[in-house]
Amino acid sequence: MAEIVIAGIRISPDHFINGERVASAQTFEDISPIDQSLLGHISAGSSAEVDAAALAARQAFPTWAALGPQGRGVYLRRLAEVIERRVEDLAIVETTDNGSLLEASRLRVMKRGAHNIRYFAEYAEKLQGEEWDTPPANAHNRVVYHPAGVTALITPWNAPFMLSTWKVGPALAAGNTVVLKPPEWAPLTCSLLADFAAEAGLPPGVFNVVQGIGEEAGAALVAHPGVRRISFTGSVETAQKIGAAAARNLTPVSFELGGKSPLVVFADADLELALRNMLEQYDNAGQVCLAGTRLLVEETVADDLLERMKTGAGQLRLGDPRDPQTQVGPLIHPQHLKRVDGFVQRAIQEGARLVYGGRVSPQLGGLYYEPTLFVDPPAGAEILQKEVFGPVLTLQTFKDEAEAIALANNTPYGLAATIFTQNEARARRVAEAIEAGLVWVNCFYVRDLAQPFGGAKQSGIGREGGKWSFDFYCELKNITHRHNTFV
Ligand code: NAD
């Protein structure tokens, strides 16, 4: 297949299997959300390519596992170095492919890719298996960590490089081999990751990429009997299908899914800080799983904050994500725009009051959707229950702490929550009462690789980060021996 060239950077549109580029007869189109131009045709994998990649990963597994954490660490550090060297290239390719803001990508997101790999390499090297005595049995226990085998990693389009390395790091550091299925709406930076793996000298078959459509390549991968772990980040609907396929082989799954997270502002909060964070929820055009899309504001300060939100949103700069002044970029794809706008139109029909936005920018057209706010949608409205994954927020008011908690918990999701208050006791109470995997108080999106990351309720199964990622990719074995029985 013809190589794709963006800003002089060459990207293969093909799979990476057993250390080699492999093309498929079938392809799919990759378009840029910036101007909907065609970037190229990508190889569309089927079960044949998935079988080949799973076989390569299976064959590479024993040697990779036998290297041990230190041996693998040499390769993984080299991989992290290549990523660091190519941060600028990664940023421009990902921005062109998925429309995320270039400045944030260059300065933060892509560097995190290198950090993901290095952190878990070091984690594996330092890991000491737990040991303890069981005195009544005069016995000793020791836990050892074995790699699970071939892992299937599936990622979404909103941050494909960062989210892929966040899975590839612990999977490889623990001694597994990988088949990565990148998102079809933004497949390019994962293809670069394959080049980087080759440059870092990873043995053939240790890291494989199969490009393709979710329902074909993704479905074939998660149904593969040779796969011993499935780590998936994406939507609830896809997770339900993957869970059903995984059940047939009893393959363990880790699911990081969507959210409808509350951002709760109490009257005693630093309102300037709260406002800044409320406006930040439009970052990446709201295509952020963690976004606090339901603003819950204490009644007594609601009118004031609403006025300030209107002014603040009116000043946000919507535009080309390559422009450093831009604060809100485009939606990823025409199909996604249709979906987002569908939510907006149904919210209006259900009686939610549209305060601003609710349309494609008349100046910019294309996939540029205006930051949107609804006030007081009727209880039970779809816009309060379903993830939009676009620049669409709702604002509801509450009278007291109990009502704030009840509203915060009133969705099927439980990914994250953000609370603004200057009362420490209240912050503790509310943080503990909200059903979510992640709670931020007087801050938003503070991430640390050692934190457990993931969602409650329909926002996921399991946690990633630190020991939680690592444990998922391992088979734990407990070895018990009786004391004083060895000669
Ligand atoms: P999606 O579920 O449509 O697709 C995600 C991935 O799954 C893609 O690579 C896709 O090709 C693949 N896929 C689709 N159908 C499949 C199938 N039947 N079998 C196997 N794989 C299949 O999600 P999306 O639209 O790419 O991403 C948006 C969603 O991801 C949102 O819900 C968002 O909240 C969520 N997300 C969650 C997190 C998190 O950490 N919790 C992070 C980012 C995004």
Short mmCIF file of C-alpha atoms and ligand atoms in Angstrom, two decimals:
data_model
loop_
_atom_site.label_atom_id
_atom_site.label_comp_id
_atom_site.label_asym_id
_atom_site.label_seq_id
_atom_site.Cartn_x
_atom_site.Cartn_y
_atom_site.Cartn_z
CA MET A 1 0.00 0.00 0.00
CA ALA A 2 1.21 3.56 -0.70
CA GLU A 3 2.99 5.16 2.21
CA ILE A 4 1.29 8.15 3.86
CA VAL A 5 3.41 11.29 4.20
CA ILE A 6 2.50 14.04 6.69
CA ALA A 7 4.85 17.02 7.10
CA GLY A 8 7.61 14.90 5.57
CA ILE A 9 7.02 12.02 8.02
CA ARG A 10 6.52 8.67 6.33
CA ILE A 11 3.92 6.34 7.84
CA SER A 12 3.18 2.80 6.75
CA PRO A 13 -0.52 2.05 6.18
CA ASP A 14 0.11 -1.68 6.65
CA HIS A 15 0.14 -4.19 9.49
CA PHE A 16 3.29 -5.05 11.39
CA ILE A 17 3.47 -8.80 11.92
CA ASN A 18 6.52 -10.76 13.03
CA GLY A 19 8.75 -7.76 12.46
CA GLU A 20 7.56 -7.15 8.88
CA ARG A 21 5.10 -4.92 7.11
CA VAL A 22 2.19 -6.91 5.67
CA ALA A 23 -0.47 -5.42 3.37
CA SER A 24 -4.09 -6.52 2.97
CA ALA A 25 -6.04 -6.57 -0.29
CA GLN A 26 -8.90 -4.76 1.48
CA THR A 27 -8.37 -1.20 2.68
CA PHE A 28 -10.26 1.57 4.44
CA GLU A 29 -9.96 5.32 4.10
CA ASP A 30 -8.31 7.50 6.71
CA ILE A 31 -9.44 11.13 6.66
CA SER A 32 -8.17 14.15 8.59
CA PRO A 33 -10.77 15.85 10.79
CA ILE A 34 -9.03 19.18 10.22
CA ASP A 35 -10.34 19.54 6.65
CA GLN A 36 -11.73 16.07 5.85
CA SER A 37 -8.96 15.49 3.33
CA LEU A 38 -8.04 11.91 2.50
CA LEU A 39 -4.80 10.95 4.22
CA GLY A 40 -4.56 7.52 2.62
CA HIS A 41 -5.78 3.95 2.44
CA ILE A 42 -5.05 1.66 5.38
CA SER A 43 -4.78 -2.14 5.26
CA ALA A 44 -7.98 -3.65 6.64
CA GLY A 45 -7.09 -6.78 8.59
CA SER A 46 -9.27 -9.88 8.78
CA SER A 47 -9.00 -13.11 10.72
CA ALA A 48 -6.09 -14.19 8.46
CA GLU A 49 -3.88 -11.29 9.61
CA VAL A 50 -5.05 -11.72 13.21
CA ASP A 51 -4.11 -15.43 13.09
CA ALA A 52 -0.68 -14.57 11.67
CA ALA A 53 -0.06 -11.92 14.33
CA ALA A 54 -1.27 -14.14 17.18
CA LEU A 55 0.98 -16.96 15.94
CA ALA A 56 4.00 -14.65 15.71
CA ALA A 57 3.28 -13.36 19.21
CA ARG A 58 2.89 -16.91 20.53
CA GLN A 59 6.21 -17.99 19.00
CA ALA A 60 8.08 -14.95 20.32
CA PHE A 61 6.65 -15.33 23.83
CA PRO A 62 8.97 -17.89 25.51
CA THR A 63 12.19 -16.09 24.55
CA TRP A 64 10.83 -12.67 25.51
CA ALA A 65 9.51 -14.00 28.83
CA ALA A 66 12.84 -15.72 29.56
CA LEU A 67 14.76 -12.43 29.23
CA GLY A 68 13.47 -11.38 32.64
CA PRO A 69 12.64 -7.81 33.68
CA GLN A 70 16.23 -6.54 33.34
CA GLY A 71 16.69 -8.07 29.90
CA ARG A 72 13.40 -6.66 28.67
CA GLY A 73 14.15 -3.31 30.30
CA VAL A 74 17.07 -2.76 27.89
CA TYR A 75 14.71 -2.94 24.90
CA LEU A 76 11.95 -0.96 26.57
CA ARG A 77 14.26 1.90 27.56
CA ARG A 78 15.46 2.07 23.96
CA LEU A 79 11.83 2.20 22.85
CA ALA A 80 11.14 5.06 25.28
CA GLU A 81 14.16 6.93 23.91
CA VAL A 82 12.95 6.57 20.32
CA ILE A 83 9.52 7.89 21.35
CA GLU A 84 11.11 10.88 23.07
CA ARG A 85 13.19 11.63 19.99
CA ARG A 86 10.09 11.54 17.80
CA VAL A 87 7.68 13.55 20.01
CA GLU A 88 7.33 16.36 17.44
CA ASP A 89 6.61 13.89 14.63
CA LEU A 90 4.11 11.99 16.74
CA ALA A 91 2.33 15.20 17.69
CA ILE A 92 1.84 16.45 14.13
CA VAL A 93 0.78 13.02 12.86
CA GLU A 94 -1.75 12.47 15.65
CA THR A 95 -3.16 16.00 15.30
CA THR A 96 -3.57 15.51 11.56
CA ASP A 97 -5.16 12.11 12.12
CA ASN A 98 -7.53 12.83 15.04
CA GLY A 99 -7.73 16.63 15.38
CA SER A 100 -6.41 16.87 18.95
CA LEU A 101 -4.61 20.09 19.89
CA LEU A 102 -1.03 20.12 18.60
CA GLU A 103 0.39 22.19 21.45
CA ALA A 104 -0.90 19.83 24.15
CA SER A 105 0.34 16.85 22.16
CA ARG A 106 3.84 18.28 21.72
CA LEU A 107 4.21 19.48 25.27
CA ARG A 108 2.51 16.71 27.25
CA VAL A 109 0.60 13.87 25.64
CA MET A 110 3.31 12.32 23.48
CA LYS A 111 5.94 12.54 26.20
CA ARG A 112 3.62 10.50 28.35
CA GLY A 113 3.98 7.73 25.75
CA ALA A 114 7.66 7.40 26.61
CA HIS A 115 6.92 7.67 30.31
CA ASN A 116 4.36 4.84 30.06
CA ILE A 117 7.00 2.49 28.65
CA ARG A 118 9.81 3.48 31.01
CA TYR A 119 7.69 3.49 34.15
CA PHE A 120 6.56 -0.10 33.69
CA ALA A 121 10.03 -1.32 32.68
CA GLU A 122 11.29 0.03 36.01
CA TYR A 123 8.27 -1.29 37.87
CA ALA A 124 9.00 -4.83 36.64
CA GLU A 125 12.66 -4.57 37.57
CA LYS A 126 11.88 -3.49 41.14
CA LEU A 127 9.01 -5.90 41.73
CA GLN A 128 9.51 -8.17 44.73
CA GLY A 129 7.01 -11.00 45.04
CA GLU A 130 5.19 -10.96 48.39
CA GLU A 131 6.30 -13.48 51.05
CA TRP A 132 4.82 -14.40 54.42
CA ASP A 133 4.56 -17.20 56.96
CA THR A 134 1.48 -19.20 57.94
CA PRO A 135 2.48 -20.21 61.50
CA PRO A 136 -0.28 -22.76 62.29
CA ALA A 137 0.85 -24.82 59.29
CA ASN A 138 4.52 -24.07 59.89
CA ALA A 139 4.62 -23.00 56.24
CA HIS A 140 5.93 -20.19 54.07
CA ASN A 141 4.17 -18.52 51.11
CA ARG A 142 5.80 -16.86 48.14
CA VAL A 143 3.94 -15.15 45.25
CA VAL A 144 5.57 -15.22 41.84
CA TYR A 145 4.48 -13.27 38.76
CA HIS A 146 4.43 -15.08 35.43
CA PRO A 147 3.54 -13.32 32.17
CA ALA A 148 0.15 -14.41 30.85
CA GLY A 149 1.12 -14.92 27.16
CA VAL A 150 -0.28 -13.22 24.07
CA THR A 151 -2.17 -10.01 24.87
CA ALA A 152 -4.75 -8.27 22.67
CA LEU A 153 -4.76 -4.49 23.11
CA ILE A 154 -7.53 -2.38 21.57
CA THR A 155 -7.61 1.40 21.75
CA PRO A 156 -9.89 4.32 20.74
CA TRP A 157 -9.22 7.30 18.48
CA ASN A 158 -9.24 10.17 20.98
CA ALA A 159 -5.70 9.56 22.28
CA PRO A 160 -4.49 6.49 20.38
CA PHE A 161 -0.75 6.79 20.98
CA MET A 162 -0.91 7.60 24.68
CA LEU A 163 -3.56 4.97 25.41
CA SER A 164 -1.74 2.30 23.39
CA THR A 165 1.59 2.84 25.14
CA TRP A 166 -0.28 2.80 28.47
CA LYS A 167 -1.17 -0.83 27.68
CA VAL A 168 1.93 -1.84 25.69
CA GLY A 169 4.25 -0.71 28.55
CA PRO A 170 2.97 -3.03 31.29
CA ALA A 171 2.13 -5.87 28.88
CA LEU A 172 5.68 -6.06 27.51
CA ALA A 173 7.41 -5.26 30.81
CA ALA A 174 5.61 -8.19 32.44
CA GLY A 175 6.97 -10.50 29.72
CA ASN A 176 3.95 -10.82 27.45
CA THR A 177 3.83 -10.34 23.71
CA VAL A 178 1.37 -8.00 22.04
CA VAL A 179 -1.09 -7.72 19.20
CA LEU A 180 -2.33 -4.11 19.05
CA LYS A 181 -5.48 -3.17 17.09
CA PRO A 182 -5.47 0.62 16.61
CA PRO A 183 -8.65 2.68 16.05
CA GLU A 184 -9.73 2.91 12.42
CA TRP A 185 -10.47 6.66 12.64
CA ALA A 186 -6.91 7.44 13.82
CA PRO A 187 -4.56 4.55 12.98
CA LEU A 188 -1.34 6.37 12.14
CA THR A 189 0.61 6.94 15.37
CA CYS A 190 0.20 3.25 16.30
CA SER A 191 1.81 2.43 12.97
CA LEU A 192 4.73 4.69 13.92
CA LEU A 193 4.97 2.80 17.21
CA ALA A 194 5.67 -0.36 15.19
CA ASP A 195 8.55 1.41 13.41
CA PHE A 196 9.87 2.53 16.79
CA ALA A 197 9.70 -1.03 18.15
CA ALA A 198 11.76 -2.19 15.17
CA GLU A 199 14.25 0.66 15.67
CA ALA A 200 14.56 -0.23 19.36
CA GLY A 201 15.44 -3.78 18.27
CA LEU A 202 12.47 -5.61 19.80
CA PRO A 203 12.64 -9.20 18.55
CA PRO A 204 10.18 -10.03 15.72
CA GLY A 205 6.77 -11.09 17.00
CA VAL A 206 7.06 -9.40 20.40
CA PHE A 207 5.03 -6.38 19.24
CA ASN A 208 2.54 -6.69 16.37
CA VAL A 209 0.00 -4.28 14.92
CA VAL A 210 -3.08 -5.37 12.99
CA GLN A 211 -4.94 -2.44 11.46
CA GLY A 212 -8.61 -2.73 10.63
CA ILE A 213 -12.25 -2.15 11.32
CA GLY A 214 -13.42 -3.00 14.83
CA GLU A 215 -16.19 -5.37 13.78
CA GLU A 216 -13.72 -7.37 11.65
CA ALA A 217 -10.11 -7.19 12.84
CA GLY A 218 -11.03 -6.29 16.43
CA ALA A 219 -13.72 -8.96 16.67
CA ALA A 220 -11.37 -11.63 15.24
CA LEU A 221 -8.66 -10.67 17.72
CA VAL A 222 -10.80 -10.82 20.86
CA ALA A 223 -12.30 -14.16 19.78
CA HIS A 224 -8.87 -15.69 19.17
CA PRO A 225 -8.28 -18.71 21.44
CA GLY A 226 -4.54 -17.98 21.65
CA VAL A 227 -5.09 -14.63 23.35
CA ARG A 228 -4.61 -14.73 27.14
CA ARG A 229 -5.50 -11.13 28.05
CA ILE A 230 -7.73 -8.50 26.44
CA SER A 231 -7.22 -4.87 27.42
CA PHE A 232 -9.78 -2.57 25.84
CA THR A 233 -10.43 1.17 26.01
CA GLY A 234 -13.52 2.36 24.21
CA SER A 235 -17.30 2.47 24.42
CA VAL A 236 -19.68 0.48 26.59
CA GLU A 237 -21.42 -0.99 23.52
CA THR A 238 -18.17 -2.40 22.13
CA ALA A 239 -17.15 -3.68 25.56
CA GLN A 240 -20.38 -5.68 25.75
CA LYS A 241 -19.51 -7.41 22.46
CA ILE A 242 -15.90 -8.02 23.51
CA GLY A 243 -17.04 -9.38 26.87
CA ALA A 244 -19.32 -11.87 25.11
CA ALA A 245 -16.49 -13.02 22.81
CA ALA A 246 -14.01 -13.24 25.70
CA ALA A 247 -16.44 -15.35 27.71
CA ARG A 248 -16.21 -18.16 25.14
CA ASN A 249 -12.48 -18.61 25.83
CA LEU A 250 -12.65 -17.33 29.43
CA THR A 251 -10.08 -14.69 28.49
CA PRO A 252 -9.60 -12.13 31.29
CA VAL A 253 -10.58 -8.59 30.29
CA SER A 254 -9.70 -5.08 31.42
CA PHE A 255 -12.23 -2.46 30.29
CA GLU A 256 -11.79 1.34 30.40
CA LEU A 257 -15.05 2.75 29.10
CA GLY A 258 -17.05 5.92 28.79
CA GLY A 259 -18.37 8.36 31.35
CA LYS A 260 -20.96 11.00 32.15
CA SER A 261 -18.96 12.49 34.95
CA PRO A 262 -20.23 15.17 37.34
CA LEU A 263 -18.35 18.38 38.10
CA VAL A 264 -19.78 19.63 41.39
CA VAL A 265 -19.40 23.26 42.49
CA PHE A 266 -20.36 24.22 46.05
CA ALA A 267 -21.09 27.85 46.92
CA ASP A 268 -18.01 27.92 49.18
CA ALA A 269 -15.67 27.05 46.29
CA ASP A 270 -13.05 29.26 44.71
CA LEU A 271 -15.43 30.16 41.89
CA GLU A 272 -12.73 31.47 39.53
CA LEU A 273 -10.93 28.14 39.78
CA ALA A 274 -14.19 26.25 39.32
CA LEU A 275 -15.08 28.31 36.25
CA ARG A 276 -11.70 27.69 34.61
CA ASN A 277 -12.19 23.99 35.10
CA MET A 278 -15.77 24.08 33.83
CA LEU A 279 -14.55 25.66 30.59
CA GLU A 280 -11.72 23.12 30.36
CA GLN A 281 -14.32 20.42 29.82
CA TYR A 282 -14.50 21.60 26.18
CA ASP A 283 -10.85 20.60 25.64
CA ASN A 284 -10.31 18.20 22.74
CA ALA A 285 -13.85 19.19 21.68
CA GLY A 286 -15.15 17.23 24.66
CA GLN A 287 -13.82 13.97 23.21
CA VAL A 288 -12.33 12.98 26.55
CA CYS A 289 -13.59 10.00 28.53
CA LEU A 290 -12.92 11.78 31.85
CA ALA A 291 -14.70 15.03 30.93
CA GLY A 292 -16.97 16.41 33.64
CA THR A 293 -19.88 16.94 31.29
CA ARG A 294 -22.57 17.34 33.95
CA LEU A 295 -22.02 20.60 35.79
CA LEU A 296 -23.80 20.49 39.17
CA VAL A 297 -23.83 23.92 40.78
CA GLU A 298 -25.19 25.00 44.17
CA GLU A 299 -28.30 27.09 43.65
CA THR A 300 -27.05 30.27 45.35
CA VAL A 301 -24.12 30.72 42.92
CA ALA A 302 -25.69 29.21 39.79
CA ASP A 303 -26.87 32.43 38.09
CA ASP A 304 -23.52 34.09 38.60
CA LEU A 305 -21.58 31.06 37.27
CA LEU A 306 -23.90 30.65 34.33
CA GLU A 307 -23.30 34.25 33.25
CA ARG A 308 -19.56 33.77 33.58
CA MET A 309 -19.74 30.48 31.62
CA LYS A 310 -21.51 32.27 28.77
CA THR A 311 -18.80 34.93 28.64
CA GLY A 312 -16.00 32.38 28.97
CA ALA A 313 -17.39 30.04 26.31
CA GLY A 314 -17.85 32.98 23.94
CA GLN A 315 -14.11 33.66 24.22
CA LEU A 316 -12.99 30.08 23.51
CA ARG A 317 -11.15 29.84 20.20
CA LEU A 318 -12.55 27.15 17.94
CA GLY A 319 -10.36 26.29 15.00
CA ASP A 320 -7.50 24.44 13.37
CA PRO A 321 -5.85 22.26 16.05
CA ARG A 322 -2.41 23.02 14.61
CA ASP A 323 -2.80 26.70 15.55
CA PRO A 324 -1.32 27.25 19.05
CA GLN A 325 -4.11 29.78 19.81
CA THR A 326 -6.86 27.20 19.26
CA GLN A 327 -8.61 25.88 22.36
CA VAL A 328 -11.32 23.71 20.77
CA GLY A 329 -10.61 21.64 17.65
CA PRO A 330 -12.83 19.59 15.35
CA LEU A 331 -14.85 16.44 15.99
CA ILE A 332 -13.16 13.30 14.68
CA HIS A 333 -15.42 12.23 11.81
CA PRO A 334 -18.63 13.16 9.94
CA GLN A 335 -20.37 10.11 11.48
CA HIS A 336 -19.40 11.29 14.94
CA LEU A 337 -20.63 14.82 14.22
CA LYS A 338 -23.99 13.35 13.22
CA ARG A 339 -24.09 11.41 16.49
CA VAL A 340 -23.19 14.47 18.62
CA ASP A 341 -25.72 16.66 16.84
CA GLY A 342 -28.34 13.93 17.26
CA PHE A 343 -27.91 14.16 21.05
CA VAL A 344 -28.23 17.94 20.89
CA GLN A 345 -31.40 17.89 18.79
CA ARG A 346 -33.04 15.26 21.01
CA ALA A 347 -32.11 17.26 24.13
CA ILE A 348 -33.91 20.29 22.64
CA GLN A 349 -36.93 18.13 21.83
CA GLU A 350 -36.93 16.77 25.39
CA GLY A 351 -37.16 20.33 26.75
CA ALA A 352 -33.58 21.12 27.80
CA ARG A 353 -32.83 24.86 27.47
CA LEU A 354 -30.01 25.55 25.02
CA VAL A 355 -27.88 28.42 26.37
CA TYR A 356 -25.28 28.57 23.60
CA GLY A 357 -23.83 26.47 20.77
CA GLY A 358 -25.79 23.52 19.45
CA ARG A 359 -24.56 23.79 15.87
CA VAL A 360 -21.60 23.53 13.54
CA SER A 361 -19.64 26.78 13.54
CA PRO A 362 -21.11 28.95 10.75
CA GLN A 363 -17.65 30.46 10.14
CA LEU A 364 -15.63 27.24 10.06
CA GLY A 365 -18.10 24.61 8.87
CA GLY A 366 -16.70 21.08 8.48
CA LEU A 367 -16.40 19.17 11.74
CA TYR A 368 -16.09 22.24 13.97
CA TYR A 369 -18.95 22.09 16.47
CA GLU A 370 -19.55 25.02 18.78
CA PRO A 371 -19.12 24.57 22.54
CA THR A 372 -22.65 23.86 23.76
CA LEU A 373 -24.46 24.21 27.07
CA PHE A 374 -27.89 23.04 28.20
CA VAL A 375 -29.50 24.18 31.43
CA ASP A 376 -31.87 22.10 33.55
CA PRO A 377 -32.79 19.26 31.22
CA PRO A 378 -35.81 17.38 32.54
CA ALA A 379 -34.97 14.56 34.97
CA GLY A 380 -34.25 11.36 33.06
CA ALA A 381 -33.46 13.19 29.78
CA GLU A 382 -31.10 11.30 27.49
CA ILE A 383 -28.59 14.18 27.63
CA LEU A 384 -28.19 13.52 31.39
CA GLN A 385 -27.77 9.77 30.98
CA LYS A 386 -25.75 8.99 27.83
CA GLU A 387 -22.20 9.90 26.92
CA VAL A 388 -22.12 12.39 24.01
CA PHE A 389 -18.32 12.51 23.59
CA GLY A 390 -18.46 16.01 22.15
CA PRO A 391 -18.37 19.66 23.34
CA VAL A 392 -21.75 19.43 25.05
CA LEU A 393 -22.27 20.19 28.76
CA THR A 394 -25.36 20.33 30.93
CA LEU A 395 -25.85 22.50 34.01
CA GLN A 396 -28.15 21.52 36.88
CA THR A 397 -28.54 23.15 40.27
CA PHE A 398 -28.74 21.59 43.74
CA LYS A 399 -29.86 22.84 47.15
CA ASP A 400 -27.62 20.88 49.49
CA GLU A 401 -24.92 18.22 49.73
CA ALA A 402 -27.38 15.33 49.72
CA GLU A 403 -28.98 16.50 46.48
CA ALA A 404 -25.56 17.07 44.90
CA ILE A 405 -24.56 13.48 45.68
CA ALA A 406 -27.87 12.08 44.45
CA LEU A 407 -27.57 13.96 41.14
CA ALA A 408 -23.90 13.00 40.77
CA ASN A 409 -24.72 9.31 41.12
CA ASN A 410 -27.77 9.36 38.88
CA THR A 411 -26.25 7.78 35.73
CA PRO A 412 -25.21 4.27 34.70
CA TYR A 413 -21.58 5.47 34.52
CA GLY A 414 -18.99 5.90 37.25
CA LEU A 415 -15.70 6.95 35.67
CA ALA A 416 -14.72 10.23 37.33
CA ALA A 417 -15.99 13.15 39.39
CA THR A 418 -14.64 16.62 40.16
CA ILE A 419 -15.55 18.60 43.26
CA PHE A 420 -14.94 22.26 44.06
CA THR A 421 -15.29 23.33 47.71
CA GLN A 422 -13.03 24.97 50.28
CA ASN A 423 -14.52 22.89 53.09
CA GLU A 424 -12.24 19.92 53.68
CA ALA A 425 -14.72 17.81 55.64
CA ARG A 426 -17.32 18.26 52.91
CA ALA A 427 -14.75 17.40 50.23
CA ARG A 428 -14.03 14.10 52.00
CA ARG A 429 -17.69 13.22 52.53
CA VAL A 430 -18.73 13.97 48.98
CA ALA A 431 -15.67 12.33 47.42
CA GLU A 432 -16.41 9.13 49.31
CA ALA A 433 -20.13 9.16 48.52
CA ILE A 434 -19.78 9.59 44.76
CA GLU A 435 -19.74 6.35 42.78
CA ALA A 436 -16.66 6.82 40.61
CA GLY A 437 -13.23 5.32 40.10
CA LEU A 438 -11.49 8.71 40.13
CA VAL A 439 -12.34 11.83 42.12
CA TRP A 440 -10.52 15.15 41.85
CA VAL A 441 -10.97 17.87 44.47
CA ASN A 442 -10.19 21.48 43.47
CA CYS A 443 -8.28 20.18 40.46
CA PHE A 444 -8.96 18.22 37.30
CA TYR A 445 -7.11 15.59 35.28
CA VAL A 446 -4.16 15.25 37.64
CA ARG A 447 -2.71 11.93 36.55
CA ASP A 448 0.07 9.85 38.02
CA LEU A 449 1.00 6.43 36.66
CA ALA A 450 0.92 4.90 40.13
CA GLN A 451 -2.78 5.74 40.63
CA PRO A 452 -5.44 3.10 40.04
CA PHE A 453 -7.25 4.37 36.96
CA GLY A 454 -10.66 3.14 35.84
CA GLY A 455 -14.37 3.30 36.35
CA ALA A 456 -17.16 2.02 38.54
CA LYS A 457 -20.56 0.81 37.30
CA GLN A 458 -20.71 0.76 33.46
CA SER A 459 -17.48 2.71 33.11
CA GLY A 460 -15.33 -0.35 33.24
CA ILE A 461 -13.97 -3.53 34.69
CA GLY A 462 -10.66 -3.47 36.55
CA ARG A 463 -8.11 -0.70 36.93
CA GLU A 464 -5.02 0.33 34.99
CA GLY A 465 -1.96 2.11 36.40
CA GLY A 466 0.82 1.00 38.75
CA LYS A 467 0.42 -2.43 40.27
CA TRP A 468 -3.12 -2.77 38.89
CA SER A 469 -1.96 -2.76 35.26
CA PHE A 470 0.91 -5.02 36.05
CA ASP A 471 -1.14 -7.61 37.97
CA PHE A 472 -3.64 -7.82 35.10
CA TYR A 473 -0.93 -8.88 32.63
CA CYS A 474 0.43 -11.57 34.97
CA GLU A 475 -0.57 -15.00 36.17
CA LEU A 476 0.07 -14.97 39.90
CA LYS A 477 1.31 -18.16 41.44
CA ASN A 478 1.41 -18.84 45.16
CA ILE A 479 4.09 -21.35 46.20
CA THR A 480 3.80 -22.77 49.71
CA HIS A 481 6.48 -24.89 51.37
CA ARG A 482 6.59 -26.31 54.86
CA HIS A 483 9.45 -24.98 56.99
CA ASN A 484 12.34 -27.30 57.89
CA THR A 485 11.57 -29.85 55.19
CA PHE A 486 14.56 -29.23 52.93
CA VAL A 487 17.84 -31.02 53.54
P1 NAD B 1 -15.30 2.19 20.17
O1 NAD B 1 -15.77 1.30 21.24
O2 NAD B 1 -16.19 2.44 19.00
O3 NAD B 1 -13.94 1.66 19.54
C1 NAD B 1 -12.78 1.43 20.33
C2 NAD B 1 -11.92 0.39 19.64
O4 NAD B 1 -12.64 -0.85 19.60
C3 NAD B 1 -11.55 0.72 18.20
O5 NAD B 1 -10.21 0.32 17.97
C4 NAD B 1 -12.49 -0.16 17.41
O6 NAD B 1 -11.99 -0.52 16.15
C5 NAD B 1 -12.59 -1.37 18.30
N1 NAD B 1 -13.80 -2.20 18.09
C6 NAD B 1 -15.02 -1.79 17.65
N2 NAD B 1 -15.86 -2.86 17.60
C7 NAD B 1 -15.17 -3.94 18.01
C8 NAD B 1 -15.51 -5.31 18.22
N3 NAD B 1 -16.73 -5.78 17.95
N4 NAD B 1 -14.57 -6.15 18.70
C9 NAD B 1 -13.32 -5.68 19.00
N5 NAD B 1 -12.95 -4.40 18.82
C10 NAD B 1 -13.86 -3.53 18.34
O7 NAD B 1 -14.89 3.56 20.87
P2 NAD B 1 -14.37 4.88 20.18
O8 NAD B 1 -15.52 5.57 19.53
O9 NAD B 1 -13.14 4.59 19.39
O10 NAD B 1 -13.90 5.71 21.46
C11 NAD B 1 -14.75 6.48 22.23
C12 NAD B 1 -15.11 5.76 23.51
O11 NAD B 1 -13.94 5.41 24.22
C13 NAD B 1 -15.89 6.66 24.45
O12 NAD B 1 -16.94 5.92 25.04
C14 NAD B 1 -14.87 7.05 25.49
O13 NAD B 1 -15.39 7.45 26.73
C15 NAD B 1 -14.06 5.81 25.59
N6 NAD B 1 -12.75 6.09 26.19
C16 NAD B 1 -12.50 5.64 27.45
C17 NAD B 1 -11.28 5.91 28.06
C18 NAD B 1 -10.98 5.42 29.47
O14 NAD B 1 -9.82 5.38 29.83
N7 NAD B 1 -11.98 5.08 30.27
C19 NAD B 1 -10.30 6.63 27.38
C20 NAD B 1 -10.59 7.09 26.09
C21 NAD B 1 -11.82 6.80 25.51
#
